[in-house]
Amino acid sequence: MGVPFLLAVYYSVSAYTIYDQSWRFVGLANFAQVVRNPVFLETLGNTFLFTFGSQFLGLILGKFGAFLLLRPFPGRGLVRALIVLPWVVPIALATVAWQWMFDSLYSVINWTMIALGIISRSEAPNWLGNPHLAMVCVIVVNAWRFFPFAIVIFLAGITAIPQDVIDAATVDGAGFWRRNYQIILPMILPIMTIGLIFGVVFTFTDLSVVFLLTNGGPVNATSVLGFEGFQVGIVSGDVSHGAAISLFMLPVLFFVVIGMLRFIRRREI
Amino acid sequence: MSAIESSRVSRRRFLKQTGLTLAAAGAAPVISAPFVSTAMADTKTLTIVQWSHFVPAYDKWFDKFAKDWGDKNKISVTVDHIPVQDVAARAAAEASAGSGHDLFGWNGAGGAHLYRKFLVDVTSLVESVEKKYGKISGIGRQIGYNQDDKTWSAFPDFYINFPVMYRKSLWDEIGMKPETWDDVRVGGAKLKKKGNPVGISLAHSNDPNTTWRGLLWSYGGAVQDEQGKHVMLDSKETVEAVKFVTALYKEAMTGDVLSWNDSSNNQYIDSGVSSLIINPISAYRTAQQLNKKIADDIFVMKPPKGPKRQLMGGASEFYGVWKFAKNKEAAIEFLKYYADNWEEAFKASSGYNMPIFANIVPKPMPLLSNDPTSTPHDKLAVLQTSDEWSAVPGYPGPAWPATDEIYNDFVICDMMTKAATGAVSAEEAVKWASQQCESILDKWLHRT
């Protein structure tokens, strides 16, 4: 289980490349070179924004999606089955569809807004060409991927809450928001945090959305650690620098996960 | 006797039957051995992997061509096609695992020089093909030749040129022809006002990486020197090139180009919007299928002249034979046969694959000099000499891992985009890109 990680460490302190696979110890030189590069620091910032932005959005969508799916309505079973689609559909296919939606010439989003008279053609947003909007796009696509998982987590948590607790709060005069934030949320926080840990870990190390949607552009505005590590280590053949870039994820993830787990333990009743 | 009793197995019957069975099983290999061993000897294999060609008909032709060769030589040939963006990762995986396909087809930057230690020396093959079919072009030499020990790591298959494709009627209306980069800017500005902007990507993909290098060289700038030992980017010429791109973007293009992938400029001209793009002829071929009227109006030219040169980037395709290949001999033999039939490959690609060897497709070249599907028939004739104005990343020096990494990191694209969008000045953009290139070059100089 730890072999890939140990290999990454092994490569990151060496001069190992695809061109020359003889292992030569270089200490922390690769890390020093990586940190000195302003592009890397930008990439590190992007990774945080991408990870926590998409998790936050995914959680909001997941929570309200779960509330909607708790209410009985005709065809609820079918909707519950279909809601997992974003999670199970191959990301390459889904991203191509999103790419069309954000396309500079044929964006269906822009076309709709123009057709409804909300904007003119000249005011149409350049979704993947504007650095800030491009980041919003990769966050939205990743949140779309993640939110069915969040719905499942929330549904599991909410349905585990004894109904008499909810009923008692309702009888005492607690409205929807009070029940939501003072009863339900505290009770499902442990399971929600576990879901969030999964989400953070998978998103922090993910490169697929960025690779397929923006290639890290425009001007590195959406480049994330996973993508940068792949480009340098695999595509360009500098395995040692690629490994060093990838290992920057480790301390971040370590502290995030430890912090979250400690938080859960404190919350446990 | 009941049915049940009759089906009961006695000890004697059991021994008799199992004895016969074992005897048959033991004798089977002995009886069939001559046939099996002959069959085993006859089923050699050759495995090939290469990109999914932008001209799908080419893949069909190649697969049949390889299979037919295999049938003639009693070799079972398998050809796998993978998306172009997966080629680098697949090569890394095969090299690291020490197993994979016999024959590996690379496309674009990277490959022959990066994987040099994993590849069979194909010098004698390349030299024999050169003797037969004429001198190798400069771009071919850049692809697979090692200057230091005068060997070839890869067989240079073809290159893809990036000519100008412009809408003749639109440029005629303004009484101009996009012969120089300045013509592109001035004419493009006029046509943008009419709703027909120039379309050259400023995003992260192969097209801008290739096109902006061409512009940089045309202005006299370059990433590295001829030996590939020093970064030459921080120069007056580069600053001029970047300033030009800034003006071109503001005057003749729209913000759309900041988000494009490699197919976007094709769609831009094929849909009738753009007045000019710089791209392989796949854009024109697609227009022929989708919109004949637009296709007839798309004309092809050499790349625009710059103040110093007339040069454009090109993409390369080359074959390497892994040292760990199970059937190296078959791979080399296949390449020999492939070279002897290269004109067929050229036709199958609709003139997209450009030859590396001077006479492998005798001039006038079929399809380019006289293309029955084009109006006029000699519309593509200018492409016959595209080896004179094509180079791969690394020019004027060799292509090597450092130039590949600069390409893969989109440093040149970003240098242009930073300045064009006004994020930084031209001088600052060049300084930034130069520092990026310095650190990459310095790193690889210590590792090769």
XYZ file of C-alpha atoms in Angstrom:
717
model
C 0.000 0.000 0.000
C 2.801 2.410 0.845
C 5.025 1.441 -2.084
C 3.906 4.244 -4.455
C 4.401 6.798 -1.698
C 7.837 5.442 -0.793
C 8.759 5.428 -4.476
C 7.744 9.079 -4.746
C 9.992 9.918 -1.781
C 12.794 7.820 -3.303
C 12.548 9.695 -6.612
C 12.087 13.148 -5.076
C 15.499 13.125 -3.368
C 17.305 11.931 -6.504
C 18.254 13.161 -9.961
C 16.155 10.401 -11.536
C 14.775 11.158 -14.993
C 13.416 9.019 -17.799
C 16.509 9.973 -19.789
C 18.919 8.847 -17.074
C 17.482 6.332 -14.646
C 20.582 6.001 -12.497
C 19.712 7.014 -8.944
C 21.844 9.869 -7.581
C 21.054 11.394 -4.179
C 20.505 15.167 -4.336
C 18.918 15.755 -0.937
C 16.248 18.436 -0.949
C 17.562 20.211 -4.052
C 14.474 19.292 -6.094
C 12.169 20.729 -3.440
C 14.244 23.921 -3.238
C 14.100 24.359 -7.026
C 10.366 23.709 -7.093
C 9.633 26.238 -4.315
C 11.737 28.921 -6.018
C 9.525 28.757 -9.100
C 6.732 31.377 -8.951
C 4.575 29.206 -11.207
C 4.626 26.462 -8.584
C 3.470 28.817 -5.830
C 0.612 29.902 -8.070
C -0.200 26.227 -8.664
C -0.208 25.526 -4.937
C -2.661 28.377 -4.339
C -4.851 27.147 -7.203
C -4.913 23.663 -5.687
C -6.297 24.966 -2.387
C -8.867 27.120 -4.145
C -9.896 24.260 -6.450
C -10.127 21.735 -3.607
C -11.951 23.737 -0.975
C -14.038 25.693 -3.478
C -15.398 22.561 -5.111
C -15.906 20.795 -1.756
C -17.802 23.757 -0.331
C -20.022 24.003 -3.398
C -20.469 20.223 -3.462
C -21.529 20.192 0.185
C -24.120 22.918 -0.324
C -25.537 21.147 -3.380
C -25.389 17.809 -1.569
C -27.172 19.082 1.500
C -30.085 20.652 -0.318
C -30.211 17.768 -2.759
C -30.553 15.405 0.190
C -33.390 17.464 1.688
C -35.195 17.405 -1.636
C -34.763 13.648 -1.979
C -36.073 13.053 1.521
C -39.467 14.497 0.583
C -41.819 12.011 -1.017
C -42.764 12.860 -4.612
C -43.732 10.834 -7.693
C -40.682 9.234 -9.284
C -38.443 9.817 -6.268
C -36.874 6.370 -6.674
C -35.893 7.118 -10.256
C -34.471 10.534 -9.352
C -32.475 8.974 -6.506
C -31.045 6.459 -8.962
C -30.248 9.102 -11.582
C -28.671 11.518 -9.115
C -25.557 9.354 -8.910
C -24.907 9.771 -12.662
C -22.319 12.565 -12.349
C -20.403 10.353 -9.962
C -20.382 7.272 -12.182
C -20.160 8.724 -15.694
C -16.590 8.604 -17.107
C -14.981 11.937 -16.388
C -13.529 12.197 -19.902
C -17.026 12.071 -21.417
C -18.534 14.413 -18.873
C -15.762 16.967 -19.280
C -16.170 17.022 -23.052
C -19.835 17.885 -22.483
C -18.873 20.627 -20.042
C -16.284 21.899 -22.502
C -19.045 22.405 -25.049
C -21.137 24.204 -22.464
C -18.255 26.582 -21.747
C -17.035 26.843 -25.351
C -16.123 30.360 -26.446
C -18.103 30.062 -29.685
C -20.861 27.546 -29.015
C -21.521 27.807 -25.285
C -25.076 26.692 -24.629
C -25.058 28.764 -21.436
C -24.182 31.936 -23.335
C -26.591 31.067 -26.127
C -29.431 30.712 -23.618
C -28.601 33.978 -21.879
C -28.403 35.782 -25.235
C -31.674 34.197 -26.379
C -33.374 35.327 -23.164
C -32.040 38.853 -23.680
C -30.032 38.810 -20.451
C -26.754 39.626 -22.252
C -25.612 40.566 -25.750
C -23.073 38.557 -27.772
C -20.314 41.032 -26.927
C -21.065 40.721 -23.194
C -20.984 36.910 -23.223
C -18.560 35.604 -20.606
C -15.434 33.877 -21.878
C -15.771 30.976 -19.450
C -12.471 29.247 -20.053
C -10.543 32.281 -21.326
C -10.882 34.504 -18.295
C -8.515 33.319 -15.519
C -11.076 33.791 -12.728
C -13.985 32.314 -14.669
C -11.823 29.369 -15.749
C -11.156 28.594 -12.091
C -14.885 28.885 -11.369
C -15.540 26.438 -14.230
C -13.167 23.735 -12.977
C -14.596 24.191 -9.461
C -18.163 23.844 -10.765
C -17.353 20.729 -12.800
C -15.598 19.110 -9.869
C -18.432 20.045 -7.497
C -20.862 18.518 -9.999
C -18.805 15.321 -9.864
C -18.691 15.312 -6.087
C -22.211 16.331 -5.094
C -23.919 12.915 -5.610
C -21.418 11.510 -3.113
C -22.314 14.379 -0.762
C -26.022 13.618 -1.228
C -25.473 9.970 -0.293
C -23.508 11.022 2.804
C -26.165 13.529 3.879
C -29.009 11.103 3.207
C -27.289 8.458 5.309
C -26.710 10.940 8.105
C -30.164 12.557 8.090
C -32.062 9.264 7.925
C -30.071 8.028 10.929
C -31.399 10.864 13.112
C -34.302 9.577 15.271
C -37.545 11.091 14.018
C -38.717 11.858 17.586
C -35.801 14.279 18.038
C -36.933 16.216 14.952
C -40.579 16.018 16.074
C -39.720 17.276 19.566
C -37.860 20.248 18.101
C -40.806 21.009 15.794
C -43.245 20.858 18.705
C -40.966 23.233 20.655
C -41.360 25.700 17.809
C -38.090 25.227 15.900
C -38.499 26.205 12.248
C -36.726 24.732 9.229
C -33.476 26.695 9.576
C -33.214 26.218 13.342
C -33.866 22.473 13.008
C -31.357 22.373 10.221
C -28.499 24.217 11.912
C -29.068 23.371 15.584
C -30.352 19.800 15.411
C -29.565 18.065 12.121
C -26.177 19.552 11.233
C -24.513 18.935 14.638
C -25.803 15.364 14.629
C -24.549 14.520 11.152
C -21.267 16.418 11.489
C -19.083 13.316 12.090
C -20.304 11.487 8.972
C -20.198 14.732 6.983
C -16.582 15.295 8.013
C -15.627 11.788 6.938
C -17.208 12.487 3.556
C -15.361 15.776 3.386
C -12.037 14.082 4.150
C -12.609 11.741 1.220
C -13.581 14.643 -0.993
C -10.593 16.785 -0.022
C -8.092 13.962 -0.483
C -9.454 12.941 -3.867
C -9.782 16.501 -5.161
C -6.389 17.645 -3.907
C -4.695 14.839 -5.802
C -6.899 14.986 -8.903
C -5.794 16.266 -12.288
C -8.468 14.953 -14.640
C -10.836 17.941 -14.733
C -8.027 20.437 -15.221
C -6.226 18.241 -17.754
C -9.343 17.750 -19.839
C -10.987 21.143 -19.515
C -8.229 23.792 -19.456
C -4.812 22.121 -19.613
C -3.893 24.373 -16.707
C -4.609 27.548 -18.691
C -5.137 30.356 -19.293
C -1.571 31.235 -18.161
C -1.511 28.642 -15.348
C -4.697 30.094 -13.832
C -6.125 26.602 -13.291
C -2.942 24.574 -12.960
C -3.062 22.329 -9.878
C -0.427 20.154 -8.203
C -1.613 16.908 -9.767
C -1.531 18.400 -13.259
C 1.841 20.095 -12.743
C 3.364 16.898 -11.336
C 2.063 14.925 -14.299
C 3.340 17.428 -16.882
C 6.816 17.637 -15.354
C 7.238 14.052 -14.169
C 5.537 12.019 -16.868
C 5.129 14.141 -20.004
C 8.522 15.872 -19.715
C 10.267 12.896 -18.132
C 11.698 14.668 -15.078
C 10.440 12.100 -12.602
C 12.328 13.507 -9.601
C 10.866 17.017 -9.908
C 7.450 15.571 -10.666
C 7.663 13.488 -7.489
C 8.789 16.530 -5.476
C 5.809 18.539 -6.757
C 3.424 15.704 -5.927
C 4.848 15.275 -2.423
C 3.885 18.832 -1.550
C 0.380 17.451 -1.228
C 1.401 15.203 1.619
C 1.933 17.638 4.542
C -1.132 19.621 3.521
C -3.343 16.555 3.370
C -1.797 15.167 6.546
C -2.651 18.258 8.608
C -6.084 18.672 7.035
C -7.023 15.049 7.735
C -5.565 15.064 11.255
C -7.377 18.315 12.033
C -10.675 16.969 10.759
C -10.379 13.693 12.627
C -9.552 15.497 15.894
C -12.545 17.739 15.306
C -14.800 14.680 14.927
C -13.434 13.088 18.092
C -14.161 16.253 20.077
C -17.662 16.418 18.671
C -18.495 12.852 19.618
C -21.045 12.687 22.394
C -30.811 -54.831 -13.637
C -32.059 -51.390 -12.736
C -30.852 -48.224 -14.397
C -29.167 -47.154 -11.213
C -27.251 -50.386 -10.948
C -26.129 -50.223 -14.555
C -24.638 -46.787 -14.021
C -22.670 -47.842 -10.952
C -18.948 -47.759 -11.466
C -17.068 -50.838 -10.513
C -13.415 -50.693 -9.437
C -12.314 -52.567 -12.536
C -14.352 -50.335 -14.864
C -13.015 -47.199 -13.165
C -9.391 -48.268 -13.533
C -9.929 -49.263 -17.144
C -11.538 -45.964 -18.082
C -9.178 -43.704 -16.195
C -6.229 -45.653 -17.526
C -7.402 -45.112 -21.085
C -8.037 -41.441 -20.408
C -4.592 -40.900 -18.903
C -2.982 -42.764 -21.761
C -4.803 -40.587 -24.275
C -3.875 -37.452 -22.386
C -0.240 -38.522 -22.190
C -0.090 -39.450 -25.845
C -1.773 -36.295 -27.101
C 1.283 -34.015 -27.009
C 3.416 -36.686 -28.620
C 0.933 -37.182 -31.452
C 0.249 -33.485 -31.994
C 3.775 -32.177 -31.271
C 4.978 -31.754 -34.872
C 1.880 -29.756 -35.809
C 1.829 -27.601 -32.688
C 5.523 -26.721 -32.762
C 5.279 -25.655 -36.403
C 2.282 -23.518 -35.606
C 4.060 -21.954 -32.623
C 7.084 -21.154 -34.747
C 4.859 -19.515 -37.342
C 2.974 -17.206 -34.987
C 5.489 -14.439 -34.346
C 4.000 -11.181 -33.228
C 4.634 -7.498 -33.796
C 2.878 -4.907 -31.673
C 2.652 -1.258 -32.670
C 1.208 1.702 -30.811
C 0.646 5.159 -32.235
C -1.688 8.137 -31.993
C -5.192 8.156 -33.410
C -4.544 10.101 -36.576
C -6.449 13.314 -37.234
C -7.358 11.798 -40.617
C -9.313 8.659 -39.562
C -8.932 7.109 -43.034
C -5.193 6.962 -42.439
C -5.611 4.705 -39.409
C -7.776 2.344 -41.437
C -5.175 2.257 -44.197
C -2.287 1.747 -41.772
C -3.994 -1.082 -39.890
C -4.695 -2.941 -43.128
C -1.207 -2.214 -44.441
C 0.408 -3.584 -41.283
C -1.860 -6.633 -41.216
C -1.153 -7.439 -44.877
C 2.579 -7.212 -44.228
C 2.119 -9.508 -41.254
C 0.157 -12.031 -43.310
C 2.905 -12.099 -45.946
C 5.578 -12.679 -43.325
C 3.587 -14.983 -41.047
C 3.660 -12.421 -38.273
C 0.617 -11.494 -36.264
C 0.535 -7.681 -36.199
C -1.442 -5.695 -33.656
C -1.831 -1.930 -33.998
C -3.136 0.079 -31.062
C -4.232 3.666 -31.494
C -4.292 6.034 -28.530
C -5.324 9.687 -28.191
C -2.455 12.023 -28.971
C -2.454 13.453 -25.439
C -1.868 9.971 -23.992
C 1.275 9.224 -25.999
C 3.767 10.688 -23.496
C 2.226 8.917 -20.504
C 2.056 5.611 -22.396
C 5.724 5.884 -23.381
C 6.720 6.597 -19.784
C 4.687 3.622 -18.564
C 6.184 1.230 -21.124
C 9.746 2.401 -20.497
C 9.344 2.180 -16.716
C 7.795 -1.273 -16.912
C 10.369 -2.464 -19.451
C 7.615 -3.996 -21.499
C 4.964 -2.949 -23.933
C 4.760 -2.623 -27.669
C 7.618 -3.430 -30.038
C 7.266 -0.328 -32.162
C 6.322 2.974 -30.537
C 5.047 5.903 -32.594
C 5.578 9.299 -30.988
C 3.818 12.452 -31.979
C 4.925 15.994 -31.209
C 7.525 17.054 -28.694
C 9.385 14.462 -26.672
C 10.392 10.954 -27.445
C 13.490 10.031 -29.326
C 15.947 12.073 -27.269
C 14.227 11.579 -23.917
C 13.959 7.793 -24.361
C 17.275 7.451 -26.132
C 18.684 4.891 -23.693
C 15.620 2.690 -24.142
C 15.645 2.696 -27.911
C 17.403 0.502 -30.431
C 19.962 2.350 -32.558
C 18.322 2.608 -35.981
C 21.202 4.405 -37.715
C 21.705 1.734 -40.374
C 17.971 1.673 -41.152
C 17.721 5.467 -41.466
C 20.918 5.677 -43.548
C 19.738 2.954 -45.907
C 16.405 4.736 -46.410
C 18.267 8.017 -46.928
C 20.453 6.382 -49.596
C 17.352 5.100 -51.361
C 15.011 8.072 -51.007
C 17.192 11.142 -50.711
C 18.436 13.560 -48.097
C 16.683 13.925 -44.756
C 15.220 17.372 -44.144
C 16.329 19.623 -41.291
C 13.135 18.910 -39.363
C 13.729 15.166 -39.804
C 17.216 15.497 -38.406
C 15.883 17.434 -35.419
C 13.445 14.623 -34.696
C 15.638 11.582 -34.206
C 19.327 12.383 -34.739
C 21.827 12.567 -31.896
C 24.471 15.176 -32.660
C 26.909 13.946 -30.021
C 27.504 10.416 -31.331
C 26.029 10.758 -34.854
C 23.407 8.075 -34.296
C 19.668 7.847 -34.879
C 17.410 6.887 -31.974
C 14.241 6.944 -34.031
C 13.019 6.556 -37.569
C 11.641 9.950 -38.666
C 8.257 9.191 -40.208
C 6.688 12.512 -41.107
C 6.095 16.055 -39.945
C 2.946 18.132 -39.946
C 3.216 21.598 -41.401
C 1.391 24.716 -40.233
C 0.635 26.896 -43.253
C -1.516 30.006 -43.321
C -5.127 29.314 -44.208
C -7.039 32.415 -45.168
C -10.410 33.305 -46.670
C -9.420 34.654 -50.102
C -12.640 36.542 -50.781
C -12.393 38.433 -47.499
C -8.754 39.388 -48.011
C -9.461 40.344 -51.633
C -12.181 42.693 -50.403
C -9.617 44.690 -48.437
C -7.068 44.383 -51.261
C -4.468 42.544 -49.168
C -2.704 39.218 -48.912
C -1.359 37.944 -45.579
C 2.249 37.592 -46.737
C 3.971 39.141 -43.740
C 3.120 39.101 -40.049
C 2.400 42.793 -40.307
C -0.079 42.110 -43.139
C -1.824 39.660 -40.815
C -2.112 42.377 -38.154
C -3.182 45.232 -40.446
C -5.510 43.168 -42.650
C -6.780 41.248 -39.642
C -7.752 44.498 -37.915
C -9.787 45.570 -40.950
C -11.477 42.198 -41.190
C -12.172 42.036 -37.469
C -14.257 45.196 -37.875
C -16.251 43.317 -40.514
C -16.798 40.421 -38.130
C -14.029 38.153 -39.440
C -11.156 38.199 -36.940
C -7.860 36.333 -37.114
C -7.871 33.130 -35.047
C -4.591 32.082 -33.447
C -4.943 30.459 -30.039
C -3.377 31.961 -26.913
C -4.358 29.050 -24.667
C -2.591 25.842 -23.574
C -2.390 23.397 -26.476
C -0.167 22.303 -29.361
C -1.291 24.865 -31.940
C -0.237 28.006 -30.044
C 2.938 26.280 -28.879
C 3.804 25.684 -32.526
C 2.549 28.926 -34.068
C 4.067 31.371 -31.587
C 7.421 29.638 -31.857
C 7.210 30.235 -35.599
C 6.518 33.909 -35.013
C 9.348 34.146 -32.470
C 11.837 32.651 -34.949
C 10.535 34.898 -37.734
C 11.353 37.912 -35.563
C 14.861 36.563 -34.928
C 14.203 35.292 -31.416
C 14.828 31.779 -30.124
C 14.621 29.803 -26.905
C 18.141 28.404 -27.124
C 21.359 28.664 -29.136
C 22.468 26.269 -31.881
C 24.232 23.966 -29.445
C 21.335 23.870 -27.019
C 23.573 25.044 -24.200
C 22.320 28.569 -23.511
C 18.952 30.298 -23.276
C 18.696 33.094 -25.848
C 15.158 34.223 -25.121
C 15.881 37.480 -23.303
C 16.604 39.549 -26.412
C 15.451 42.648 -28.272
C 14.014 40.392 -30.980
C 11.860 38.443 -28.522
C 10.533 41.650 -26.977
C 9.603 42.856 -30.471
C 7.845 39.552 -31.180
C 5.873 39.786 -27.928
C 4.935 43.400 -28.632
C 3.702 42.317 -32.050
C 1.523 39.557 -30.576
C 0.056 42.080 -28.124
C -0.871 44.356 -31.026
C -2.165 41.436 -33.114
C -4.388 40.250 -30.261
C -5.812 43.678 -29.538
C -6.327 44.738 -33.128
C -7.145 41.585 -35.067
C -8.360 38.912 -32.650
C -11.009 38.428 -29.951
C -10.834 37.099 -26.393
C -12.161 33.744 -27.632
C -8.612 32.664 -28.469
C -7.689 32.587 -24.763
C -9.729 29.440 -24.158
C -9.142 27.369 -27.251
C -8.105 23.786 -27.714
C -6.552 22.393 -30.895
C -9.841 21.983 -32.726
C -11.180 25.473 -31.984
C -9.416 27.351 -34.777
C -10.569 24.678 -37.260
C -14.162 25.332 -36.194
C -13.528 29.079 -36.292
C -12.615 29.120 -39.984
C -14.891 26.245 -41.043
C -17.910 28.021 -39.571
C -17.162 31.069 -41.706
C -16.232 33.362 -38.810
C -12.464 33.641 -39.099
C -10.533 35.294 -41.908
C -7.228 33.546 -41.136
C -5.782 30.732 -39.071
C -2.419 28.944 -38.990
C -2.970 25.211 -38.818
C -2.331 21.859 -40.510
C -4.585 21.217 -43.502
C -6.948 19.105 -41.408
C -8.955 22.314 -40.970
C -9.297 22.645 -44.750
C -10.122 18.945 -45.212
C -12.866 19.223 -42.588
C -14.261 22.286 -44.355
C -14.392 20.291 -47.595
C -16.688 17.796 -45.878
C -18.796 20.296 -43.949
C -19.002 23.428 -46.025
C -17.817 23.230 -49.635
C -18.432 26.955 -50.217
C -16.175 27.950 -47.337
C -13.596 25.291 -48.322
C -13.375 26.709 -51.855
C -12.715 30.119 -50.340
C -9.965 28.879 -48.004
C -6.551 29.340 -49.621
C -3.231 28.097 -48.344
C 0.031 30.046 -48.089
C 3.492 29.777 -46.638
C 3.720 31.141 -43.090
C 3.939 34.919 -42.841
C 7.358 36.533 -43.269
C 8.842 38.160 -40.201
C 11.536 40.818 -40.071
C 14.274 38.148 -39.956
C 12.900 34.860 -41.310
C 9.975 33.022 -42.778
C 9.678 30.008 -40.524
C 6.951 28.090 -38.742
C 6.773 25.372 -36.136
C 5.872 21.865 -37.171
C 4.820 18.735 -35.334
C 6.773 15.526 -35.769
C 5.940 11.838 -35.869
C 8.617 9.196 -35.431
C 8.995 5.523 -34.619
C 11.229 4.036 -31.973
C 11.965 0.367 -31.364
C 12.237 -0.431 -27.647
C 15.319 -2.344 -26.529
C 12.974 -4.553 -24.522
C 10.798 -5.269 -27.572
C 10.008 -8.946 -28.063
C 10.451 -8.706 -31.809
C 13.003 -6.031 -32.709
C 13.879 -7.644 -36.037
C 10.268 -7.637 -37.192
C 9.893 -4.000 -36.138
C 12.935 -2.977 -38.216
C 11.786 -5.078 -41.180
C 8.339 -3.521 -40.982
C 9.827 -0.013 -41.020
C 11.885 -0.890 -44.111
C 8.778 -2.102 -45.892
C 6.823 0.924 -44.665
C 9.498 3.282 -46.052
C 9.319 1.512 -49.412
C 5.582 2.149 -49.506
C 5.619 5.584 -47.942
C 3.915 7.261 -50.898
C 0.824 5.179 -50.134
C 0.900 6.457 -46.562
C 1.120 10.002 -47.870
C -1.959 9.494 -50.045
C -3.861 7.783 -47.229
C -3.271 10.824 -45.030
C -4.650 13.143 -47.760
C -1.327 14.950 -47.865
C -1.335 15.612 -44.108
C 1.783 13.514 -43.381
C 4.660 15.408 -44.930
C 7.732 13.479 -46.121
C 11.071 13.630 -44.339
C 13.177 12.104 -47.146
C 13.676 14.343 -50.219
C 12.481 11.922 -52.912
C 10.280 9.502 -51.005
C 7.297 11.243 -52.607
C 8.560 12.497 -55.978
C 7.580 16.051 -56.950
C 5.105 17.052 -58.206
C 3.502 15.374 -55.224
C 0.168 13.655 -55.707
C -2.761 15.354 -53.953
C -0.781 18.516 -53.247
C 0.254 19.473 -56.775
C -3.026 18.338 -58.267
C -5.859 17.711 -55.838
C -9.061 16.869 -57.707
C -11.131 17.742 -54.621
C -9.728 21.282 -54.414
C -10.665 24.340 -56.448
C -8.259 25.232 -58.012
C -6.545 21.835 -58.195
C -3.115 23.236 -57.276
C -4.358 25.039 -54.173
C -2.121 22.964 -51.873
C 0.966 22.985 -54.102
C 2.799 25.395 -51.806
C 2.959 22.659 -49.155
C 5.366 20.591 -51.270
C 8.275 22.702 -50.068
C 7.128 23.106 -46.477
C 10.288 21.422 -45.174
C 12.051 24.687 -46.131
C 9.963 26.656 -43.662
C 9.254 24.131 -40.880
C 11.157 23.409 -37.679
C 10.405 21.720 -34.392
C 10.868 23.163 -30.882
C 14.549 23.660 -30.192
C 15.348 25.523 -33.397
C 18.046 26.650 -34.173
C 19.467 24.006 -31.839
C 18.544 20.385 -31.263
C 15.266 19.158 -29.842
C 16.079 17.632 -26.443
C 14.388 17.096 -23.054
C 14.792 20.736 -22.006
C 13.078 22.116 -25.102
C 10.356 19.515 -24.646
C 9.721 20.601 -21.066
C 9.588 24.253 -22.110
C 7.027 23.163 -24.704
C 5.036 21.020 -22.255
C 4.957 23.845 -19.692
C 3.547 26.237 -22.334
C 6.196 28.832 -21.446
C 6.201 30.508 -24.868
C 2.378 30.557 -25.075
C 2.163 32.086 -21.606
C 4.830 34.668 -22.394
C 2.716 35.862 -25.322
C -0.586 35.662 -23.425
C 0.653 37.522 -20.334
C 1.691 40.465 -22.480
C -1.242 40.300 -24.907
C -3.825 40.444 -22.114
C -1.991 43.320 -20.436
C -1.139 41.329 -17.298
C 2.498 42.412 -17.648
C 4.592 44.416 -20.125
C 6.337 42.721 -23.041
C 9.703 43.147 -21.323
C 8.424 41.605 -18.080
C 6.833 38.706 -19.953
C 10.122 37.981 -21.730
C 12.065 38.210 -18.427
C 9.639 35.773 -16.786
C 9.764 33.301 -19.691
C 13.530 33.560 -19.895
C 13.857 32.691 -16.193
C 11.546 29.713 -16.662
C 13.625 28.504 -19.619
C 16.919 29.097 -17.758
C 15.899 26.931 -14.826
C 14.627 24.127 -17.104
C 17.710 24.218 -19.360
C 20.089 24.372 -16.411
C 18.352 21.428 -14.759
C 18.543 19.238 -17.878
C 22.141 20.203 -18.652
C 23.054 18.554 -15.356
C 20.943 15.488 -16.098
C 21.818 14.526 -19.652
